[in-house]
Amino acid sequence: MNGLPLRWKLFRVMCILQLIMVLYSLVIHGIRLFNGRNFWGDLIGVISYGIVFLFVCQGLALLSDNYPDTPLTVSQKRRFNLLFLVNFILIAFLFAKTVYVWRIIPYINMASIMRGNLFFNLLFIIFQSIVVFIFHLLFLYGMYRLRQLIYQNTVTGWYQQFDGPASQQPK
């Protein structure tokens, strides 16, 4: 992690936080899946958060293994492209989840009067939903830039390799 620029260190920290929050949501939906109240909604939540979790894991792996100039294998490219497209579509799911959580806001004032754990639970649900959505947007942009940077550094390395020592002579 010493060779990473500050922005990629911050990206890694954001990925780890995103992993924790997505794993929390994945577990909550997984537990509620067996309650039987909203089976299809929780199944969609498990699948969606599972896909987000896989993409964040792949992002951390690419940052660790391929940054700055190790080219991606064909299977890594294929998996990246598929997960990127699906996660881009999942922006709509996470935004809908965030908007859905806004229905809790009128109850916060009542919960603050009761002074129980309910107040903090409601705030946590709202905070977690908003942060997961914002981190997901930032993560998708960061993954796009990471893939672009790895490709650019790989091509530059190939050009330098084939230019030979003539281009590296001192002036």
Coordinates of C-alpha atoms in Angstrom, one line a residue, residues 7-8 11-12 14-15 18 51-64 66-67 72 76-77 79-85 87-88 135-151:
R7 CA -6.5 8.9 -4.1
W8 CA -6.1 5.2 -4.5
F11 CA -10.5 4.5 -2.7
R12 CA -9.3 1.4 -0.9
M14 CA -13.9 3.6 0.8
C15 CA -14.1 0.0 -0.7
Q18 CA -18.5 -0.2 1.3
I51 CA -23.6 -8.6 -6.8
V52 CA -22.4 -5.3 -5.3
F53 CA -20.3 -7.3 -2.8
L54 CA -18.6 -9.3 -5.6
F55 CA -17.8 -6.2 -7.6
V56 CA -16.3 -4.4 -4.5
C57 CA -14.2 -7.5 -3.9
Q58 CA -13.1 -7.5 -7.5
G59 CA -12.2 -3.8 -7.2
L60 CA -10.0 -4.5 -4.2
A61 CA -8.3 -7.4 -6.0
L62 CA -7.7 -5.3 -9.1
L63 CA -6.2 -2.5 -7.0
S64 CA -3.9 -5.0 -5.2
N66 CA -3.1 -5.2 -11.3
Y67 CA -2.3 -1.6 -10.3
L72 CA -6.0 -7.7 -17.0
Q76 CA -10.8 -10.5 -15.5
K77 CA -12.0 -8.2 -18.3
R79 CA -16.0 -10.4 -15.3
F80 CA -15.3 -6.7 -14.8
N81 CA -17.5 -5.7 -17.8
L82 CA -20.4 -7.9 -16.7
L83 CA -20.2 -6.8 -13.1
F84 CA -19.8 -3.1 -14.1
L85 CA -22.9 -3.2 -16.3
N87 CA -23.8 -2.6 -10.9
F88 CA -24.6 0.4 -13.1
F135 CA -20.2 5.2 -2.1
H136 CA -21.6 3.0 -4.9
L137 CA -21.6 6.0 -7.3
L138 CA -18.1 6.9 -6.2
F139 CA -17.0 3.2 -6.5
L140 CA -18.3 2.9 -10.0
Y141 CA -16.5 6.0 -11.1
G142 CA -13.3 4.8 -9.3
M143 CA -13.5 1.4 -11.0
Y144 CA -13.9 3.1 -14.4
R145 CA -10.8 5.2 -13.7
L146 CA -8.8 2.3 -12.4
R147 CA -9.6 0.2 -15.4
Q148 CA -8.7 3.1 -17.7
L149 CA -5.4 3.8 -15.8
I150 CA -4.4 0.1 -15.9
Y151 CA -5.0 0.0 -19.6

